[in-house]
PDB file of C-alpha atoms in Angstrom:
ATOM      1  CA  UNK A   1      12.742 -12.028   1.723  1.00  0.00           C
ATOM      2  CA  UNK A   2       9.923 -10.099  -0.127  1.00  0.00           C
ATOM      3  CA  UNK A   3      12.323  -7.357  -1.083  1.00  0.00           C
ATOM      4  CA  UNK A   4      11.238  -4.529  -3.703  1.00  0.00           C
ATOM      5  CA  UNK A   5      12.919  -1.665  -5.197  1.00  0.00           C
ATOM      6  CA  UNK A   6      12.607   1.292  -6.841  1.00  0.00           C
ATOM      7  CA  UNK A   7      14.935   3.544  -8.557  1.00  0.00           C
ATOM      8  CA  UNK A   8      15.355   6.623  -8.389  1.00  0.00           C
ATOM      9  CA  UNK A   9      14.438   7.528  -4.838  1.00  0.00           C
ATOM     10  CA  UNK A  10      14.385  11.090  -5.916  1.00  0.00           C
ATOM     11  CA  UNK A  11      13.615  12.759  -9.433  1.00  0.00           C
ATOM     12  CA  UNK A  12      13.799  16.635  -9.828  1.00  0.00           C
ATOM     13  CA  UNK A  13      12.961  17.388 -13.888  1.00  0.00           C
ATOM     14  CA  UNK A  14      12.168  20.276 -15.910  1.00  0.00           C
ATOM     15  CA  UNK A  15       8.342  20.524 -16.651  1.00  0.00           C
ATOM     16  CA  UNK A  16       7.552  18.949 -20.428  1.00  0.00           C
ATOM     17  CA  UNK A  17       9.976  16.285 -19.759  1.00  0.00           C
ATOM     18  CA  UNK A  18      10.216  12.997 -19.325  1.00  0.00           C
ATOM     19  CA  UNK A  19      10.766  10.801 -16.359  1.00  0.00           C
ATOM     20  CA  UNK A  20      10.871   6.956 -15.781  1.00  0.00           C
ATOM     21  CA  UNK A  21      10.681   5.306 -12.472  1.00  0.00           C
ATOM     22  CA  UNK A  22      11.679   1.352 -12.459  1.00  0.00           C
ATOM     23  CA  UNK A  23      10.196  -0.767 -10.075  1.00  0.00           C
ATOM     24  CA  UNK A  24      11.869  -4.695  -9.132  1.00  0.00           C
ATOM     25  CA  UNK A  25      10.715  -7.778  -6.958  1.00  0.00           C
ATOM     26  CA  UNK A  26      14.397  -8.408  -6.542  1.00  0.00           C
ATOM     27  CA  UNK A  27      13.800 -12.217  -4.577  1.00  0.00           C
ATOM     28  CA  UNK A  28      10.690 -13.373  -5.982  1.00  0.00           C
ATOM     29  CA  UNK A  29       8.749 -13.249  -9.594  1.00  0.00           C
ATOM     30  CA  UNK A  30       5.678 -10.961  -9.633  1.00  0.00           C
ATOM     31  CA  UNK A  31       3.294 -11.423 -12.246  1.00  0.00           C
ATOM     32  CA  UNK A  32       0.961  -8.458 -10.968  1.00  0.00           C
ATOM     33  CA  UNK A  33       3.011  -5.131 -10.081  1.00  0.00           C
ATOM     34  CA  UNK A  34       0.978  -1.816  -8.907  1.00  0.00           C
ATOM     35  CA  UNK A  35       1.484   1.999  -9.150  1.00  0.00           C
ATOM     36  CA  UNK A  36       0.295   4.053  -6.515  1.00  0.00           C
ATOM     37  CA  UNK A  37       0.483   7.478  -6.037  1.00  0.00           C
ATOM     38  CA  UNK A  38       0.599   9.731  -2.640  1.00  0.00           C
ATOM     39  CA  UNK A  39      -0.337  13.024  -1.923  1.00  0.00           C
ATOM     40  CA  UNK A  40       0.817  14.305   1.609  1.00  0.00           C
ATOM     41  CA  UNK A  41      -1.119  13.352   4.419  1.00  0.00           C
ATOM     42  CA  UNK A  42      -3.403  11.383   2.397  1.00  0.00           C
ATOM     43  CA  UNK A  43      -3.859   7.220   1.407  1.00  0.00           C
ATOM     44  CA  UNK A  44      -2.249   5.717  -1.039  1.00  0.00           C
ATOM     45  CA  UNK A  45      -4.383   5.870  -4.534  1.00  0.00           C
ATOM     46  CA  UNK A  46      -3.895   2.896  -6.972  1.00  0.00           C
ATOM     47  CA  UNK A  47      -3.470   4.609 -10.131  1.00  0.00           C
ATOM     48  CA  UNK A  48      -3.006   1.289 -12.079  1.00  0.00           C
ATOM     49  CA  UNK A  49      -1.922  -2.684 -12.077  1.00  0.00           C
ATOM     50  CA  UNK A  50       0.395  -4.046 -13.783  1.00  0.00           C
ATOM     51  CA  UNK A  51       0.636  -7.461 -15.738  1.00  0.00           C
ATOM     52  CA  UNK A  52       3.399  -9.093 -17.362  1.00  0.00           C
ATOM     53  CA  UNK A  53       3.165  -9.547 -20.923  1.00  0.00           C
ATOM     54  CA  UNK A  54      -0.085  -7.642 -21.108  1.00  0.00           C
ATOM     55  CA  UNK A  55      -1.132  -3.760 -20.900  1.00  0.00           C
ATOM     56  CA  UNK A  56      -1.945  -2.195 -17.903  1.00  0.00           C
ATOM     57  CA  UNK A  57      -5.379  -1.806 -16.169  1.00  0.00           C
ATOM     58  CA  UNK A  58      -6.087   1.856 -15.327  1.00  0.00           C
ATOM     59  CA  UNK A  59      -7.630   3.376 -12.167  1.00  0.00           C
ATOM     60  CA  UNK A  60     -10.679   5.736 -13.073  1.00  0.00           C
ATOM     61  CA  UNK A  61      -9.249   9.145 -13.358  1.00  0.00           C
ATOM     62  CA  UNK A  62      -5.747   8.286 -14.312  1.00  0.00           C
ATOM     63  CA  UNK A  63      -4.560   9.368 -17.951  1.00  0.00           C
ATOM     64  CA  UNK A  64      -2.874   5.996 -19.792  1.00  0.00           C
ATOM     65  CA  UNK A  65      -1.170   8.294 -21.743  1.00  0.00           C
ATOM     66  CA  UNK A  66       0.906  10.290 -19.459  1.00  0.00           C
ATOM     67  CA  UNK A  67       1.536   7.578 -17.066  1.00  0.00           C
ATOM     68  CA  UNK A  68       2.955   4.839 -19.338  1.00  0.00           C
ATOM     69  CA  UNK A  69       3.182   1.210 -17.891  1.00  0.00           C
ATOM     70  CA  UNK A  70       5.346  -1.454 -18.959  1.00  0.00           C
ATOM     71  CA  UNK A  71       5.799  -4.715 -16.635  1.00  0.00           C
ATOM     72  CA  UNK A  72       8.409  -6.517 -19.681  1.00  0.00           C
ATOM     73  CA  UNK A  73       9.630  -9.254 -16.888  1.00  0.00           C
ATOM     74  CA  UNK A  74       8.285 -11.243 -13.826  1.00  0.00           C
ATOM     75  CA  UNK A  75      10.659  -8.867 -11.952  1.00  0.00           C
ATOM     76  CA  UNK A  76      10.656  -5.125 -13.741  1.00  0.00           C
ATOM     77  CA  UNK A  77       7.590  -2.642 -14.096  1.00  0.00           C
ATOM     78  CA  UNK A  78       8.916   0.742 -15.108  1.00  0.00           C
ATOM     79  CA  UNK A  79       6.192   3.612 -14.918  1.00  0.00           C
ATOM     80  CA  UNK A  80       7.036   6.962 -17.644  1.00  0.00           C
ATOM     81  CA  UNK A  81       5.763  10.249 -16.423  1.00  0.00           C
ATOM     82  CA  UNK A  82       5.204  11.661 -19.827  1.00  0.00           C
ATOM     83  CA  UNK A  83       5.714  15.475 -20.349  1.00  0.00           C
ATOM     84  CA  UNK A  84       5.340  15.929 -16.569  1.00  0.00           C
ATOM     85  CA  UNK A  85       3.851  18.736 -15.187  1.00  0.00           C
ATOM     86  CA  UNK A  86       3.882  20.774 -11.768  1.00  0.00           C
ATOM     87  CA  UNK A  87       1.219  19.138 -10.880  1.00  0.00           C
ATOM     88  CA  UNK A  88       2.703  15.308 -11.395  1.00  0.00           C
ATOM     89  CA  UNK A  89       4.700  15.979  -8.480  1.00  0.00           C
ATOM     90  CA  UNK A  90       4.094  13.396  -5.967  1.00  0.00           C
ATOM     91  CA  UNK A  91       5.235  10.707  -3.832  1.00  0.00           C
ATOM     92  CA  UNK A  92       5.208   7.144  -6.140  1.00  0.00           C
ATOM     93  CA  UNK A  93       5.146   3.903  -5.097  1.00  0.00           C
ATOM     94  CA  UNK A  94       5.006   0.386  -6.518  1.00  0.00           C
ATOM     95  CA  UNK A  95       4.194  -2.869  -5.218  1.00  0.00           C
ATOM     96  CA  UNK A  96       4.580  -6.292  -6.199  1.00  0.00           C
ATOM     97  CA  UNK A  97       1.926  -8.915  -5.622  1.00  0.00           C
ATOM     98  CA  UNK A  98       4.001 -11.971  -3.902  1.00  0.00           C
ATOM     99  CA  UNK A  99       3.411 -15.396  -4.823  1.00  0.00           C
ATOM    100  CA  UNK A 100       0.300 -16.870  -2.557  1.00  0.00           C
ATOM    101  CA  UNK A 101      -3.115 -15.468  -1.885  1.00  0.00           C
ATOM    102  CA  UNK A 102      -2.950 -11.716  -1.585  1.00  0.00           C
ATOM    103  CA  UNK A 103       0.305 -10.315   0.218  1.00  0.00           C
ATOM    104  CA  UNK A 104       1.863  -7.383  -1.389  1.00  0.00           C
ATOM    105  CA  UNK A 105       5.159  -5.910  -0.945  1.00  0.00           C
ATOM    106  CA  UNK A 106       6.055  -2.346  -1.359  1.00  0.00           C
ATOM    107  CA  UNK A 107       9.299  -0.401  -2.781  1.00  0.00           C
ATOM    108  CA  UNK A 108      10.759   2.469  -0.889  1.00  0.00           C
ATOM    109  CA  UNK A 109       8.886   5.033  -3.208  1.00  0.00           C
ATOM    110  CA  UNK A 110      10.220   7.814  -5.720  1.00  0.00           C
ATOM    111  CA  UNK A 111       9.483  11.804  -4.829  1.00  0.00           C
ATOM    112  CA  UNK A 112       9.198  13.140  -8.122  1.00  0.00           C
ATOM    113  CA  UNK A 113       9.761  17.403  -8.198  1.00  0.00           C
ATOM    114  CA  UNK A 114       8.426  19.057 -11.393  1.00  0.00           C
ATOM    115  CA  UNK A 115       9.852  22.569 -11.734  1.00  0.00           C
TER     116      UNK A 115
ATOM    117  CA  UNK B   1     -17.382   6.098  -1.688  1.00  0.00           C
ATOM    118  CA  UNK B   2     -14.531   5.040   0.900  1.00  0.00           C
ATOM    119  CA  UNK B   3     -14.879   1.067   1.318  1.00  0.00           C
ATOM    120  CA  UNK B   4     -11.924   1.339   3.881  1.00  0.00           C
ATOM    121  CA  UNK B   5     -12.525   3.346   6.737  1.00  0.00           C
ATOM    122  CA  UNK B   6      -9.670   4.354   9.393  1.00  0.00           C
ATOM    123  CA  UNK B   7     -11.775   6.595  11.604  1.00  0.00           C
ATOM    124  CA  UNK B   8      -9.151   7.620  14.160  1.00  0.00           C
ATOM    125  CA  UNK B   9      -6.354  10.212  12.434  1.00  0.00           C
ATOM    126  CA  UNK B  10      -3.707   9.603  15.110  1.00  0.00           C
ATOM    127  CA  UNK B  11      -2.990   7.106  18.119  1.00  0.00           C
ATOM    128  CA  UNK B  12      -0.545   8.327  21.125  1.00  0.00           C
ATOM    129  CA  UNK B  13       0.325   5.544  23.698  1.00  0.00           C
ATOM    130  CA  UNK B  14       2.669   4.475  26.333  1.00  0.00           C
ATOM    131  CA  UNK B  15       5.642   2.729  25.470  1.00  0.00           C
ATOM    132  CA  UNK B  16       4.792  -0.772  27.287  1.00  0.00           C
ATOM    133  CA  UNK B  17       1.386  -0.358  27.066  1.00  0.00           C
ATOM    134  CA  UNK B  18      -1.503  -1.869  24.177  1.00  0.00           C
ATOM    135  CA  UNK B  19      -1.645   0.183  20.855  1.00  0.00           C
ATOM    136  CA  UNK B  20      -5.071  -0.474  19.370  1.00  0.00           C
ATOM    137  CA  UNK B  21      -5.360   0.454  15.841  1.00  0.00           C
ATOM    138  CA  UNK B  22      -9.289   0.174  14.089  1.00  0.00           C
ATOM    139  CA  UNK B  23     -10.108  -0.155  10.634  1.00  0.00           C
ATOM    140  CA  UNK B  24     -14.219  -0.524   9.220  1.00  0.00           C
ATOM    141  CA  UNK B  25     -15.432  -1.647   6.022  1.00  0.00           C
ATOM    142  CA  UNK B  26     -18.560  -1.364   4.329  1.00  0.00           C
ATOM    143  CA  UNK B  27     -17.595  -4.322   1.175  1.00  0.00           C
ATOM    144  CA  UNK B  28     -18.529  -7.629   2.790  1.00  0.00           C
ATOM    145  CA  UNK B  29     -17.190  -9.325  -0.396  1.00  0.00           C
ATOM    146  CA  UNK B  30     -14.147  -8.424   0.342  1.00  0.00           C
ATOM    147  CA  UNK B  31     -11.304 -11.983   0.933  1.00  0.00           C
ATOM    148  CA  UNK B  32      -8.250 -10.780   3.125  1.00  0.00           C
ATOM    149  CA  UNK B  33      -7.447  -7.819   5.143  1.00  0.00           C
ATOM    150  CA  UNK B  34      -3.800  -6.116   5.834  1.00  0.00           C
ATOM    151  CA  UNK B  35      -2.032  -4.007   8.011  1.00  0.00           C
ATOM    152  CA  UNK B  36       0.853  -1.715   6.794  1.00  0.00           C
ATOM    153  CA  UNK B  37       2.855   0.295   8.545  1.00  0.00           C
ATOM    154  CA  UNK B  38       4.761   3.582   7.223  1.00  0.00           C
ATOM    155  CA  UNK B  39       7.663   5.800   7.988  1.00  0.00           C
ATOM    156  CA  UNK B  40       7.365   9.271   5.937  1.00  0.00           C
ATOM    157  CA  UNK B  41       9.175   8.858   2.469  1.00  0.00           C
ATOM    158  CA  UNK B  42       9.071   5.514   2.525  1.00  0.00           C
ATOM    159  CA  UNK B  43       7.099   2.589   0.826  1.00  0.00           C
ATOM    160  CA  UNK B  44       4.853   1.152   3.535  1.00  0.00           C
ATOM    161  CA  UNK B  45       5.933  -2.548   4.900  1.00  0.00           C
ATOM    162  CA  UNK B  46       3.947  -5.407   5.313  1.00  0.00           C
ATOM    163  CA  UNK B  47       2.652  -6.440   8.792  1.00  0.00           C
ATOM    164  CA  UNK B  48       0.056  -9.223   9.009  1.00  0.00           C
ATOM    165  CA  UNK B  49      -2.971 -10.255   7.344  1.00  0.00           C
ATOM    166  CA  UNK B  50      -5.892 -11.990   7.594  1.00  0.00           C
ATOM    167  CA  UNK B  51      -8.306 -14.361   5.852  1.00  0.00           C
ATOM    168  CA  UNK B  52     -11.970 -13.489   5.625  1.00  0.00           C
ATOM    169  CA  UNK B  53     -12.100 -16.851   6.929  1.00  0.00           C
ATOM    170  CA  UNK B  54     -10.659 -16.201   9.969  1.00  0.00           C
ATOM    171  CA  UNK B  55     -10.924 -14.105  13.316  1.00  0.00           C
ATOM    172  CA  UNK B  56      -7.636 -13.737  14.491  1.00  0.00           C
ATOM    173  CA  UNK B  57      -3.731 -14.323  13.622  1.00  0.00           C
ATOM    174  CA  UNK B  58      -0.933 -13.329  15.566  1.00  0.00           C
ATOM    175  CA  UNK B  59       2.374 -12.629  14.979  1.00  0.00           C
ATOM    176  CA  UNK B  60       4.593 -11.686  17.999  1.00  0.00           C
ATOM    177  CA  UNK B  61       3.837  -8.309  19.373  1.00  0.00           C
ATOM    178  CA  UNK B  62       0.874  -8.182  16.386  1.00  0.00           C
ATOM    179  CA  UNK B  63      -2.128  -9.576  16.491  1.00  0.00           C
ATOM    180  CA  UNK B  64      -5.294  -8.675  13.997  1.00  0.00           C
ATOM    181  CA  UNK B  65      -8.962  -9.245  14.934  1.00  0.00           C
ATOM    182  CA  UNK B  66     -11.723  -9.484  12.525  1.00  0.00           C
ATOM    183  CA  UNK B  67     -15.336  -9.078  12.902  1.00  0.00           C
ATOM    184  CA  UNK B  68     -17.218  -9.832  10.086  1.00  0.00           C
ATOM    185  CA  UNK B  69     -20.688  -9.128  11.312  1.00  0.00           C
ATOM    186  CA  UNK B  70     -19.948  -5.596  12.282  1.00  0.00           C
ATOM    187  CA  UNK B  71     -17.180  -5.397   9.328  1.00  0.00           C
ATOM    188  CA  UNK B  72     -14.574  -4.530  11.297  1.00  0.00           C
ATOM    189  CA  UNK B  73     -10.949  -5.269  12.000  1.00  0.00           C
ATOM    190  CA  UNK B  74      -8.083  -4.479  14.728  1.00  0.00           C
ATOM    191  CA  UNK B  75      -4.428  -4.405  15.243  1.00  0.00           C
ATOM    192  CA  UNK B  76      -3.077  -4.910  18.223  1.00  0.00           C
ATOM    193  CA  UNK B  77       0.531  -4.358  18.976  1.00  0.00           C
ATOM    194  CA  UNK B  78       1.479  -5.307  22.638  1.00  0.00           C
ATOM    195  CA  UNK B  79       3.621  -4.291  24.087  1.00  0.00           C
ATOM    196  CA  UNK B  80       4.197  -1.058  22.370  1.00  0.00           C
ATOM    197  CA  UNK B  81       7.664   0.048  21.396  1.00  0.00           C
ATOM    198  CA  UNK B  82       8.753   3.857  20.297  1.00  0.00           C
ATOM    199  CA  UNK B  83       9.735   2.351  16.820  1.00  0.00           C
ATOM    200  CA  UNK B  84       6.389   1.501  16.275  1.00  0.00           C
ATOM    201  CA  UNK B  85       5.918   5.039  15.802  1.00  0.00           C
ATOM    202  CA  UNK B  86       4.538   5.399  12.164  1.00  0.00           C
ATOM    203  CA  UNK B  87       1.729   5.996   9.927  1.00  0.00           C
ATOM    204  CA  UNK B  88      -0.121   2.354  10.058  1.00  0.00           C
ATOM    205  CA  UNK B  89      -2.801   1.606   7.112  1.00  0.00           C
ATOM    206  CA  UNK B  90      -5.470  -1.161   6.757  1.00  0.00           C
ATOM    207  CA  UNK B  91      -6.150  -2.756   3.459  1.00  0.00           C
ATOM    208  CA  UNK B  92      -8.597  -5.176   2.111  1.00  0.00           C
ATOM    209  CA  UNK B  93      -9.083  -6.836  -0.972  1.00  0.00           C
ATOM    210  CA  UNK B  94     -11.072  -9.038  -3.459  1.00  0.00           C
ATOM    211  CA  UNK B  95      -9.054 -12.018  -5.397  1.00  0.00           C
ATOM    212  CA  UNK B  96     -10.717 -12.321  -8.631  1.00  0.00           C
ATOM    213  CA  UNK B  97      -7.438 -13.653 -10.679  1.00  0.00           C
ATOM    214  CA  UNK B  98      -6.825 -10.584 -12.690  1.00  0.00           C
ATOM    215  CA  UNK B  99      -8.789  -8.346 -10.892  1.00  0.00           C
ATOM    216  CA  UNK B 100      -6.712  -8.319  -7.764  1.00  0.00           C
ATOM    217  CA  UNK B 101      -6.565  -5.291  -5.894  1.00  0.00           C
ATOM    218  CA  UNK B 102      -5.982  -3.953  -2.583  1.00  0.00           C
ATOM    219  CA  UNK B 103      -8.545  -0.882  -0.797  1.00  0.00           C
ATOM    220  CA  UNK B 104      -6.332   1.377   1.755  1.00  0.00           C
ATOM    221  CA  UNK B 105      -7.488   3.523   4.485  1.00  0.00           C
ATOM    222  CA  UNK B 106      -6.439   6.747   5.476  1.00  0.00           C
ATOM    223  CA  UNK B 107      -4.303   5.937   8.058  1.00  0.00           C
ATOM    224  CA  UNK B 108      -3.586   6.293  11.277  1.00  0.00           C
ATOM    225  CA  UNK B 109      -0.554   8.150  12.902  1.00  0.00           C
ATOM    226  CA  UNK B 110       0.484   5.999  16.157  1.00  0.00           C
ATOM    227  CA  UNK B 111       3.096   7.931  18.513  1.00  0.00           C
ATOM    228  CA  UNK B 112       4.858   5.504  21.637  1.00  0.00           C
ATOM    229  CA  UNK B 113       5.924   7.801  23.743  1.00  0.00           C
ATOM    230  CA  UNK B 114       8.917   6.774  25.942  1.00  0.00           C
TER     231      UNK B 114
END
């Protein structure tokens, strides 16, 4: 059980587009979903959490408005690189908070490419 | 400010042997601690927690120790296997209803060799 996806597991785009990563808790509901980003050898860094029915909370640093957040369902967050740049390329990862105290469960992870 | 501290980059052990992974933490407010572990390109997977509450649970071959006067927790994985070869992370984390979030460490790189 405890299963989460993401889609797609790889994303090459053109820089100044668009690119939207869907993330689902595909055996259990998840009101709270999370972003996180990776950079190679280095932690994971929450960029934001996601509620259902509500906006997003925001890590410090992390622009609202490029990385758009929409958790519509108790089972779908999709996060929208918006005009992505070089520099957006990076190893993304969601997680959905499981029902109970504090477990969370993580999907596979997109590589996003920006050429 | 790191809250999560994984001190030791990388790990190499005997396969059959104890694999002793450490993770400190300077928050003392924090509830639960986890341990994930991570193959590269992949989204880490859940191992085992633990409750502030608490200062020890096992799960088969895993088994987490916490010390909360010296804020600081352990994973032990006995007996070690070459598939436990992976990146392994500690988390920890406050439960404040909507302010829910979890603190990672660095990592650690364990290598079983065979």
């Amino acid at each position: 059980g405890a299963v989460v996806s993401q889609h797609p597991s790889r994303v090459i785009c053109k820089s100044g587009t668009s690119v939207k990563i869907e993330c689902r808790s595909l055996d259990f509901q998840a009101t709270t979903m999370f972003w996180y980003r990776q950079f190679p050898k280095q932690s994971l860094m929450l960029m934001a959490t996601s509620n259902e029915g509500s906006k997003a909370t925001y890590e410090q640093g992390v622009e609202k408005d490029k990385f758009l957040i929409n958790h519509a369902s108790l089972t779908l967050s999709t996060l929208t690189v918006t005009s992505a740049h070089p520099e957006d390329s990076s190893f993304y990862i969601c997680s959905a908070r499981y029902p109970g105290p504090y477990e969370q469960y993580f999907g596979p992870g997109t590589r996003l490419t920006v050429t | 400010d790191q809250q999560v501290k994984q001190n030791s980059p990388s790990l190499s052990v005997q396969e059959g042997r104890i694999s002793i992974l450490n993770c400190d933490y300077t928050n003392s407010m924090f509830d639960y601690f986890l341990w994930y572990k991570k193959y590269p390109a992949e989204g880490p997977t859940f191992l085992i927690s633990i409750s502030s509450i608490k200062d020890k649970n096992e799960d088969g071959r895993f088994t987490v120790f916490l010390n909360k006067s010296a804020k600081h927790l352990s994973l032990h994985i006995v007996p070690s296997q070459p598939g436990d070869s992976a990146v392994y992370f500690c988390a920890a984390g406050r439960d404040r209803g909507s302010n829910y979030k979890l603190t990672f460490g660095k990592g650690t790189l364990l290598t079983v060799n065979p």
